XYZ file of C-alpha atoms in Angstrom:
526
model
C 46.443 -6.968 -5.557
C 48.305 -8.621 -8.431
C 47.089 -7.240 -11.747
C 48.819 -10.035 -13.629
C 46.275 -12.490 -12.179
C 43.243 -10.512 -13.272
C 40.613 -12.901 -14.661
C 39.144 -10.398 -17.135
C 40.750 -8.166 -19.708
C 41.570 -4.773 -18.237
C 40.285 -2.127 -20.651
C 38.065 0.958 -20.427
C 34.381 -0.001 -20.468
C 31.157 1.904 -20.322
C 29.135 1.803 -17.110
C 26.495 -0.596 -18.398
C 29.136 -2.812 -19.986
C 30.764 -3.105 -16.553
C 27.380 -3.970 -15.026
C 26.906 -6.670 -17.660
C 30.371 -8.031 -16.861
C 29.369 -8.203 -13.192
C 26.310 -10.270 -14.123
C 28.578 -12.676 -16.019
C 30.889 -12.874 -12.990
C 27.979 -13.725 -10.686
C 26.541 -16.520 -12.831
C 29.145 -19.251 -12.074
C 29.346 -18.127 -8.423
C 25.607 -17.833 -7.869
C 25.166 -20.861 -5.583
C 28.114 -19.946 -3.373
C 27.276 -16.245 -3.137
C 23.586 -16.916 -2.486
C 24.458 -19.392 0.265
C 26.876 -16.928 1.888
C 24.184 -14.263 1.849
C 21.360 -16.550 2.941
C 23.106 -18.377 5.810
C 23.496 -15.439 8.257
C 20.237 -13.870 7.049
C 18.284 -17.104 7.587
C 19.810 -17.578 11.040
C 18.755 -14.066 12.001
C 15.310 -14.642 10.473
C 14.775 -17.829 12.487
C 16.147 -16.306 15.698
C 13.919 -13.247 15.480
C 11.004 -15.468 14.504
C 11.418 -17.478 17.695
C 11.663 -14.322 19.774
C 8.847 -12.421 18.043
C 6.494 -15.053 16.590
C 3.609 -12.582 16.270
C 5.575 -9.921 14.360
C 6.616 -11.443 10.996
C 6.709 -8.088 9.224
C 9.108 -6.578 11.751
C 11.332 -9.645 11.427
C 11.632 -9.372 7.638
C 12.139 -5.621 7.997
C 15.096 -6.241 10.322
C 16.615 -8.706 7.838
C 16.062 -6.240 4.995
C 17.650 -3.422 6.982
C 20.773 -5.512 7.625
C 21.359 -6.281 3.910
C 24.629 -4.229 3.808
C 26.072 -6.573 6.446
C 25.047 -9.702 4.518
C 26.422 -8.397 1.198
C 30.012 -8.130 2.391
C 30.826 -11.841 2.212
C 29.643 -12.216 -1.418
C 31.635 -9.101 -2.276
C 34.746 -10.559 -0.651
C 34.432 -13.859 -2.525
C 33.773 -12.112 -5.861
C 36.837 -9.879 -5.425
C 39.046 -12.919 -4.753
C 37.573 -14.748 -7.743
C 38.310 -11.786 -10.015
C 42.025 -12.193 -9.248
C 41.916 -16.021 -9.509
C 42.058 -16.551 -5.737
C 39.118 -18.855 -4.977
C 37.741 -18.830 -1.443
C 35.706 -21.625 0.133
C 32.536 -21.064 2.118
C 34.296 -21.955 5.375
C 37.065 -19.404 4.748
C 34.502 -16.753 3.833
C 32.334 -17.382 6.905
C 35.429 -17.153 9.091
C 35.920 -13.576 7.858
C 32.341 -12.452 8.510
C 33.338 -10.538 11.631
C 36.419 -8.897 10.113
C 34.519 -7.948 6.933
C 31.831 -6.147 8.974
C 34.264 -4.456 11.315
C 34.740 -1.284 9.271
C 31.991 1.361 9.189
C 29.249 -1.077 10.181
C 27.379 1.589 12.111
C 27.402 4.058 9.220
C 26.139 1.456 6.751
C 23.286 0.499 9.070
C 22.208 4.072 9.817
C 22.616 7.090 7.536
C 24.105 5.173 4.586
C 21.499 2.411 4.663
C 19.216 4.027 2.083
C 22.032 5.012 -0.293
C 21.182 4.288 -3.931
C 24.876 3.670 -4.711
C 25.404 1.026 -2.016
C 26.697 -1.699 -4.345
C 29.169 0.750 -5.906
C 30.366 2.290 -2.619
C 30.637 -0.897 -0.562
C 34.000 -2.021 -2.126
C 35.602 1.200 -0.897
C 34.797 0.160 2.678
C 35.311 -3.610 2.451
C 38.318 -3.782 0.106
C 40.092 -0.447 0.571
C 39.148 0.000 4.277
C 38.746 3.731 3.631
C 37.121 5.793 6.376
C 36.360 9.402 7.192
C 37.772 12.095 4.943
C 39.777 9.599 2.897
C 36.613 7.708 2.030
C 34.711 10.900 1.187
C 37.448 12.035 -1.204
C 37.629 8.593 -2.782
C 33.858 8.342 -3.217
C 33.683 11.829 -4.765
C 36.307 10.802 -7.332
C 34.672 7.481 -8.157
C 31.180 8.962 -8.471
C 32.075 11.174 -11.422
C 30.248 9.892 -14.531
C 29.235 6.684 -12.674
C 26.883 7.613 -9.824
C 23.826 7.674 -12.094
C 24.490 4.139 -13.374
C 24.970 2.882 -9.824
C 21.685 4.497 -8.775
C 19.802 2.933 -11.681
C 21.340 -0.434 -10.816
C 19.877 -0.087 -7.321
C 16.455 0.897 -8.682
C 16.413 -2.024 -11.115
C 17.435 -4.425 -8.348
C 14.557 -3.299 -6.134
C 12.054 -3.773 -8.940
C 13.471 -7.187 -9.824
C 12.999 -8.322 -6.228
C 9.388 -7.096 -6.206
C 8.599 -8.780 -9.530
C 10.163 -12.065 -8.450
C 8.209 -12.090 -5.172
C 4.923 -11.556 -6.997
C 5.889 -14.079 -9.683
C 6.830 -16.719 -7.112
C 3.536 -16.214 -5.294
C 1.641 -16.526 -8.578
C 3.603 -19.685 -9.428
C 2.670 -21.307 -6.112
C -0.949 -20.386 -6.719
C -0.886 -21.922 -10.207
C 0.701 -25.124 -8.897
C -2.272 -25.816 -6.607
C -4.782 -28.299 -8.048
C -8.082 -26.867 -9.202
C -10.040 -29.386 -7.090
C -8.500 -28.017 -3.888
C -10.909 -25.538 -2.347
C -9.136 -22.976 -0.180
C -10.656 -19.987 1.520
C -8.094 -17.312 0.550
C -9.717 -14.421 2.415
C -8.420 -15.377 5.878
C -4.966 -16.171 4.461
C -4.452 -12.855 2.691
C -5.985 -10.709 5.430
C -3.804 -8.602 7.685
C -4.618 -10.739 10.730
C -3.227 -13.976 9.209
C 0.211 -14.567 10.751
C 0.791 -17.784 8.792
C 0.395 -16.117 5.387
C 2.713 -13.314 6.503
C 5.426 -15.799 7.518
C 5.091 -17.625 4.175
C 5.288 -14.378 2.204
C 8.283 -13.193 4.229
C 10.030 -16.526 3.706
C 9.572 -16.179 -0.055
C 10.865 -12.619 0.168
C 13.969 -13.843 1.986
C 14.673 -16.410 -0.737
C 14.209 -13.811 -3.473
C 16.588 -11.381 -1.773
C 19.195 -14.141 -1.516
C 18.733 -14.974 -5.215
C 19.102 -11.369 -6.415
C 21.925 -10.358 -4.050
C 24.818 -12.022 -6.008
C 23.938 -10.202 -9.225
C 23.449 -6.898 -7.424
C 26.729 -7.160 -5.511
C 28.814 -8.331 -8.480
C 27.339 -5.722 -10.820
C 28.192 -2.932 -8.385
C 31.643 -4.418 -7.793
C 32.475 -4.582 -11.519
C 31.176 -1.039 -11.909
C 33.684 -0.080 -9.217
C 36.461 -2.063 -10.966
C 35.634 -0.437 -14.299
C 35.931 3.004 -12.745
C 39.309 2.106 -11.225
C 40.561 0.772 -14.563
C 39.607 4.098 -16.106
C 41.187 6.224 -13.370
C 44.338 4.177 -12.683
C 44.975 2.908 -16.239
C 45.284 -0.737 -15.300
C 45.476 -1.761 -18.944
C 48.551 0.417 -19.519
C 50.183 -0.804 -16.302
C 49.668 -4.449 -17.273
C 51.250 -3.839 -20.686
C 54.236 -2.121 -19.073
C 54.664 -5.059 -16.700
C 54.657 -7.502 -19.592
C 57.182 -5.358 -21.432
C 59.426 -5.187 -18.365
C 59.250 -8.957 -17.879
C 60.182 -9.533 -21.527
C 63.162 -7.158 -21.280
C 64.355 -8.775 -18.057
C 64.228 -12.183 -19.701
C 66.342 -10.949 -22.609
C 68.964 -9.391 -20.337
C 69.521 -12.500 -18.220
C 72.290 -14.095 -20.251
C 75.270 -16.081 -19.021
C 78.284 -13.976 -18.296
C 81.898 -15.010 -18.339
C 83.463 -15.698 -14.991
C 86.515 -13.747 -13.980
C 89.305 -15.139 -11.857
C 89.980 -13.772 -8.423
C 93.498 -12.681 -9.378
C 92.325 -10.611 -12.311
C 89.680 -8.995 -10.138
C 92.223 -8.070 -7.466
C 94.676 -6.560 -9.947
C 91.970 -4.518 -11.621
C 90.698 -3.272 -8.261
C 94.189 -2.196 -7.139
C 94.814 -0.409 -10.427
C 91.585 1.485 -10.146
C 92.344 2.442 -6.561
C 95.787 3.809 -7.464
C 94.379 5.830 -10.364
C 91.620 7.301 -8.254
C 94.064 8.272 -5.506
C 96.337 10.090 -7.979
C 93.478 11.932 -9.607
C 92.058 12.995 -6.237
C 95.430 14.395 -5.160
C 95.862 16.386 -8.358
C 92.337 17.764 -8.422
C 92.017 18.596 -4.735
C 90.628 22.190 -4.400
C 92.592 24.846 -2.611
C 90.951 26.381 0.462
C 89.000 29.551 -0.452
C 88.998 32.653 1.695
C 85.959 34.920 1.494
C 86.392 38.680 1.494
C 85.016 40.297 4.620
C 82.786 43.298 3.803
C 82.026 46.131 6.186
C 78.382 47.040 7.046
C 78.627 50.161 4.897
C 79.780 48.176 1.865
C 76.996 45.608 2.359
C 74.390 48.365 2.549
C 75.687 49.900 -0.671
C 75.470 46.548 -2.455
C 71.921 46.044 -1.218
C 70.842 49.499 -2.449
C 72.419 48.806 -5.830
C 70.510 45.533 -6.153
C 67.226 47.104 -5.112
C 67.702 49.894 -7.651
C 67.840 47.373 -10.503
C 65.055 46.659 -13.032
C 64.059 43.413 -11.347
C 62.501 45.338 -8.450
C 60.827 48.059 -10.537
C 58.549 46.087 -12.852
C 54.927 47.194 -13.116
C 52.029 45.186 -14.473
C 48.512 46.395 -15.230
C 45.717 43.848 -14.708
C 42.114 44.424 -15.797
C 39.096 42.235 -15.076
C 35.312 42.328 -14.997
C 33.365 43.097 -11.850
C 29.718 43.600 -11.034
C 28.463 47.128 -11.213
C 27.151 48.610 -7.994
C 23.561 49.714 -8.436
C 21.762 52.051 -6.171
C 18.961 50.287 -4.353
C 15.608 51.878 -5.085
C 12.056 50.629 -4.961
C 10.387 49.845 -8.306
C 6.612 50.150 -8.449
C 4.626 47.233 -9.843
C 3.769 47.874 -13.506
C 0.146 48.485 -14.350
C 0.141 45.850 -17.092
C 1.194 43.178 -14.589
C -1.673 44.132 -12.254
C -4.110 44.026 -15.166
C -2.759 40.622 -16.251
C -3.218 39.155 -12.754
C -6.775 40.515 -12.595
C -7.465 38.956 -15.998
C -6.208 35.599 -14.728
C -8.501 35.871 -11.732
C -11.407 36.569 -14.068
C -10.670 33.383 -16.046
C -11.126 31.240 -12.962
C -14.874 31.813 -12.420
C -17.247 34.290 -10.792
C -16.032 37.690 -9.725
C -17.877 37.469 -6.374
C -15.057 35.812 -4.466
C -13.797 36.839 -1.070
C -10.227 37.972 -0.530
C -9.096 34.784 1.205
C -10.237 32.581 -1.700
C -8.838 34.784 -4.489
C -5.815 32.532 -4.942
C -7.731 29.583 -6.403
C -9.383 31.499 -9.264
C -6.006 32.931 -10.211
C -4.458 29.439 -10.131
C -7.248 28.136 -12.328
C -6.624 30.975 -14.792
C -2.912 30.222 -14.920
C -3.619 26.551 -15.606
C -6.095 27.481 -18.351
C -3.543 29.750 -20.033
C -0.881 27.050 -19.852
C -3.262 24.503 -21.374
C -4.072 26.839 -24.256
C -0.368 27.534 -24.853
C 0.360 23.784 -24.817
C -2.471 23.054 -27.259
C -1.385 25.805 -29.664
C 2.230 24.685 -29.467
C 1.248 21.060 -30.135
C -0.795 22.038 -33.189
C 2.065 24.181 -34.507
C 4.538 21.323 -33.996
C 2.290 18.829 -35.814
C 1.852 21.225 -38.732
C 5.620 21.707 -38.969
C 6.379 18.018 -38.492
C 4.039 16.832 -41.248
C 4.382 19.817 -43.549
C 5.551 17.664 -46.483
C 2.512 15.402 -46.195
C 0.192 18.402 -46.038
C 1.806 19.859 -49.176
C 1.254 16.551 -50.954
C -2.396 16.397 -49.877
C -3.006 19.976 -51.057
C -1.296 19.294 -54.387
C 1.559 21.727 -53.697
C 5.031 20.861 -54.903
C 8.004 21.965 -52.886
C 10.290 24.632 -54.395
C 13.247 23.417 -56.359
C 15.730 24.726 -53.798
C 14.072 22.644 -51.059
C 14.032 19.571 -53.291
C 17.727 19.927 -54.089
C 18.653 20.110 -50.425
C 16.727 16.919 -49.667
C 18.017 14.827 -52.553
C 19.270 11.454 -51.334
C 22.700 10.133 -52.203
C 21.829 6.433 -51.996
C 18.610 4.430 -52.306
C 18.345 0.721 -51.314
C 22.161 0.649 -51.206
C 22.444 2.004 -54.788
C 24.497 5.093 -55.515
C 22.155 7.531 -57.320
C 24.554 10.454 -57.717
C 25.042 11.701 -61.253
C 28.808 11.578 -60.797
C 28.696 7.806 -60.257
C 27.098 7.090 -63.686
C 29.037 6.434 -66.894
C 28.665 8.733 -69.874
C 26.814 6.133 -71.967
C 24.597 4.202 -69.601
C 22.959 1.807 -72.075
C 26.266 0.807 -73.681
C 27.729 0.036 -70.248
C 24.586 -1.957 -69.359
C 24.864 -4.088 -72.517
C 28.586 -4.591 -71.910
C 27.972 -5.872 -68.386
C 25.150 -8.099 -69.616
C 27.312 -9.711 -72.306
C 30.074 -10.262 -69.731
C 27.660 -12.313 -67.596
C 27.045 -9.697 -64.877
C 23.253 -9.580 -65.114
C 22.656 -8.126 -61.640
C 25.214 -5.352 -62.112
C 23.713 -4.479 -65.514
C 20.160 -4.225 -64.166
C 21.395 -2.338 -61.108
C 23.143 0.250 -63.285
C 20.041 0.752 -65.466
C 17.773 1.057 -62.414
C 19.926 3.494 -60.450
C 20.515 5.565 -63.605
C 16.741 5.849 -63.925
C 16.444 6.903 -60.269
C 19.217 9.448 -60.683
C 17.565 11.003 -63.733
C 14.173 11.105 -62.037
C 15.752 12.970 -59.131
C 17.871 15.406 -61.143
C 15.590 16.069 -64.144
C 12.107 15.671 -62.697
C 12.707 16.564 -59.000
C 11.074 13.378 -57.731
C 11.043 13.569 -53.911
C 12.500 10.161 -53.147
C 13.523 9.534 -49.520
C 15.998 7.143 -47.915
C 13.207 5.098 -46.318
C 11.309 4.519 -49.569
C 11.174 1.064 -51.158
C 11.212 0.278 -54.879
C 7.434 -0.063 -54.958
C 6.981 3.233 -53.086
C 9.254 5.012 -55.554
C 7.204 3.682 -58.493
C 3.972 4.760 -56.779
C 5.422 8.220 -56.080
C 6.242 8.642 -59.794
C 2.672 7.667 -60.713
C 1.237 10.096 -58.144
C 3.385 13.019 -59.272
C 2.584 12.361 -62.944
C -0.846 13.909 -62.363
C 0.744 17.104 -61.011
C 3.877 17.433 -63.117
C 3.343 17.556 -66.906
C 6.993 16.636 -67.446
C 6.304 13.082 -66.303
C 4.857 11.643 -69.508
C 2.864 8.375 -69.527
C 5.683 6.660 -71.447
C 8.140 7.470 -68.643
C 5.724 6.307 -65.929
C 5.054 3.045 -67.788
C 8.777 2.456 -68.376
C 9.738 3.037 -64.745
C 6.971 0.753 -63.460
C 8.098 -2.008 -65.825
C 11.760 -1.490 -64.904
C 10.906 -1.645 -61.184
C 9.222 -5.044 -61.575
C 12.154 -6.415 -63.634
C 14.664 -5.106 -61.064
C 12.771 -6.649 -58.126
C 12.751 -10.035 -59.843
C 16.471 -9.764 -60.538
C 17.474 -8.450 -57.082
C 15.292 -10.594 -54.819
C 14.151 -13.627 -56.863
C 17.396 -13.927 -58.918
C 15.373 -14.124 -62.151
C 17.142 -12.111 -64.857
C 15.093 -10.833 -67.808
C 15.453 -12.094 -71.337
C 18.033 -10.464 -73.607
C 15.338 -9.033 -75.846
C 13.527 -7.520 -72.858
C 16.772 -5.914 -71.685
C 17.383 -4.368 -75.094
C 13.793 -3.061 -75.096
C 14.337 -1.459 -71.689
C 17.550 0.175 -72.894
C 15.774 1.633 -75.938
C 12.961 2.968 -73.763
C 15.526 4.471 -71.390
C 17.138 6.309 -74.293
C 13.758 7.645 -75.419
C 12.488 8.910 -72.029
C 15.745 10.347 -70.684
C 18.247 11.092 -73.457
C 15.728 12.694 -75.780
C 14.592 14.965 -72.919
C 18.188 16.016 -72.246
C 18.622 16.776 -75.941
C 15.453 18.915 -76.072
C 16.249 20.717 -72.824
């Protein structure tokens, strides 16, 4: 496996991104992979059909059961294509026997109904892992990926079913309306011809879906290996090593044979002299008697290294004395009450379970209904307050104040000290949209901070104007002049922002004067 020839970019991907990459890999190879799947499957289908002409359902079941054997050739071709090693149909068919040599019995027996077949099959076909090695490898690969592989299998099964029904409906729609056909004998269980036609369509659908299923599982496997083995880092290191090797390969000066010989002799003479001078003298070990050795051993054992103590504490389960606990009276009374909820009290002992079960279900239904009502009341509490004419406390309103509305910053800190002067300055400089935007968001900011208007992030300009009109009937602070000004400003802002129709200069000055009256005069009085 040469990572430098990888056809896709090696990087960590999510599971579904890897599945999507497998679908893209299968699209240009669809004809080849479908043919490689269909050829052995069709041969088996025809052979079994000749042997068992009266059992079409058993024939298609046998083909369906052998799908793991037919999926190995498409997997082999897709793996070669991923590393830019194309394989022809003849070369792939020649390897049909060798590809199905490993673990064929396991895949056709206890692993046949595995939901992660497309993800696990590369471990057998490409890595040739068996036994304990395969189990360890599969356990490592399945972490954080087994669920995606299972859902891929479930989706593939449903796609096959939908395509079979859709293909049958298409054939029915293609028949002319003048053609009168008695469908009852054809769709009955005793019609062998209709069963063979339906099974043939099923075979074609399985061959059409197989390339996408195999390639999606294979790329899910490749994505997991890229994550575990860091292929992207390895490829970058290889490129770095190749670049360094290219820089180091420079022409070197040739040395003559005579100079090489003289240098070698000089080095040999120097090394011989140094070795003679530095040669170690033979060492003679002192021979100790058994008594002296025993004394040395006792001295070592008496040291601090052999007299260290360490105290370790940990938690353990407490040992309780086993004693029989009587059943509480309240539990007995509760069970009897449940039995009474189920129906009549004249019930024999053998049938007492069903009334109690009915009582339990009734209690659970009541708890669910009460919980649902409580959740709805809590979920729509703001709407209920508005319907009852109750305004939220100021502390709640302050916590829910938005920071931006329609992309406009409505924080007080973002506004200049003199709003109207800045608006007129922007207008005279030719920035009509910025001027109107500043005046509009300054109005929103003052409505939020001074009048506690409960604007939300999802509100539109028209909804904000309607909210101000609705709250004017409940809040005496919202005077009619303010409501009229904000409604007029909202219309002017919508024309400027969406229709690109700026107001006249006189209208802008009028809006600025009204803004000063409804907001600045209130700040001065408060």
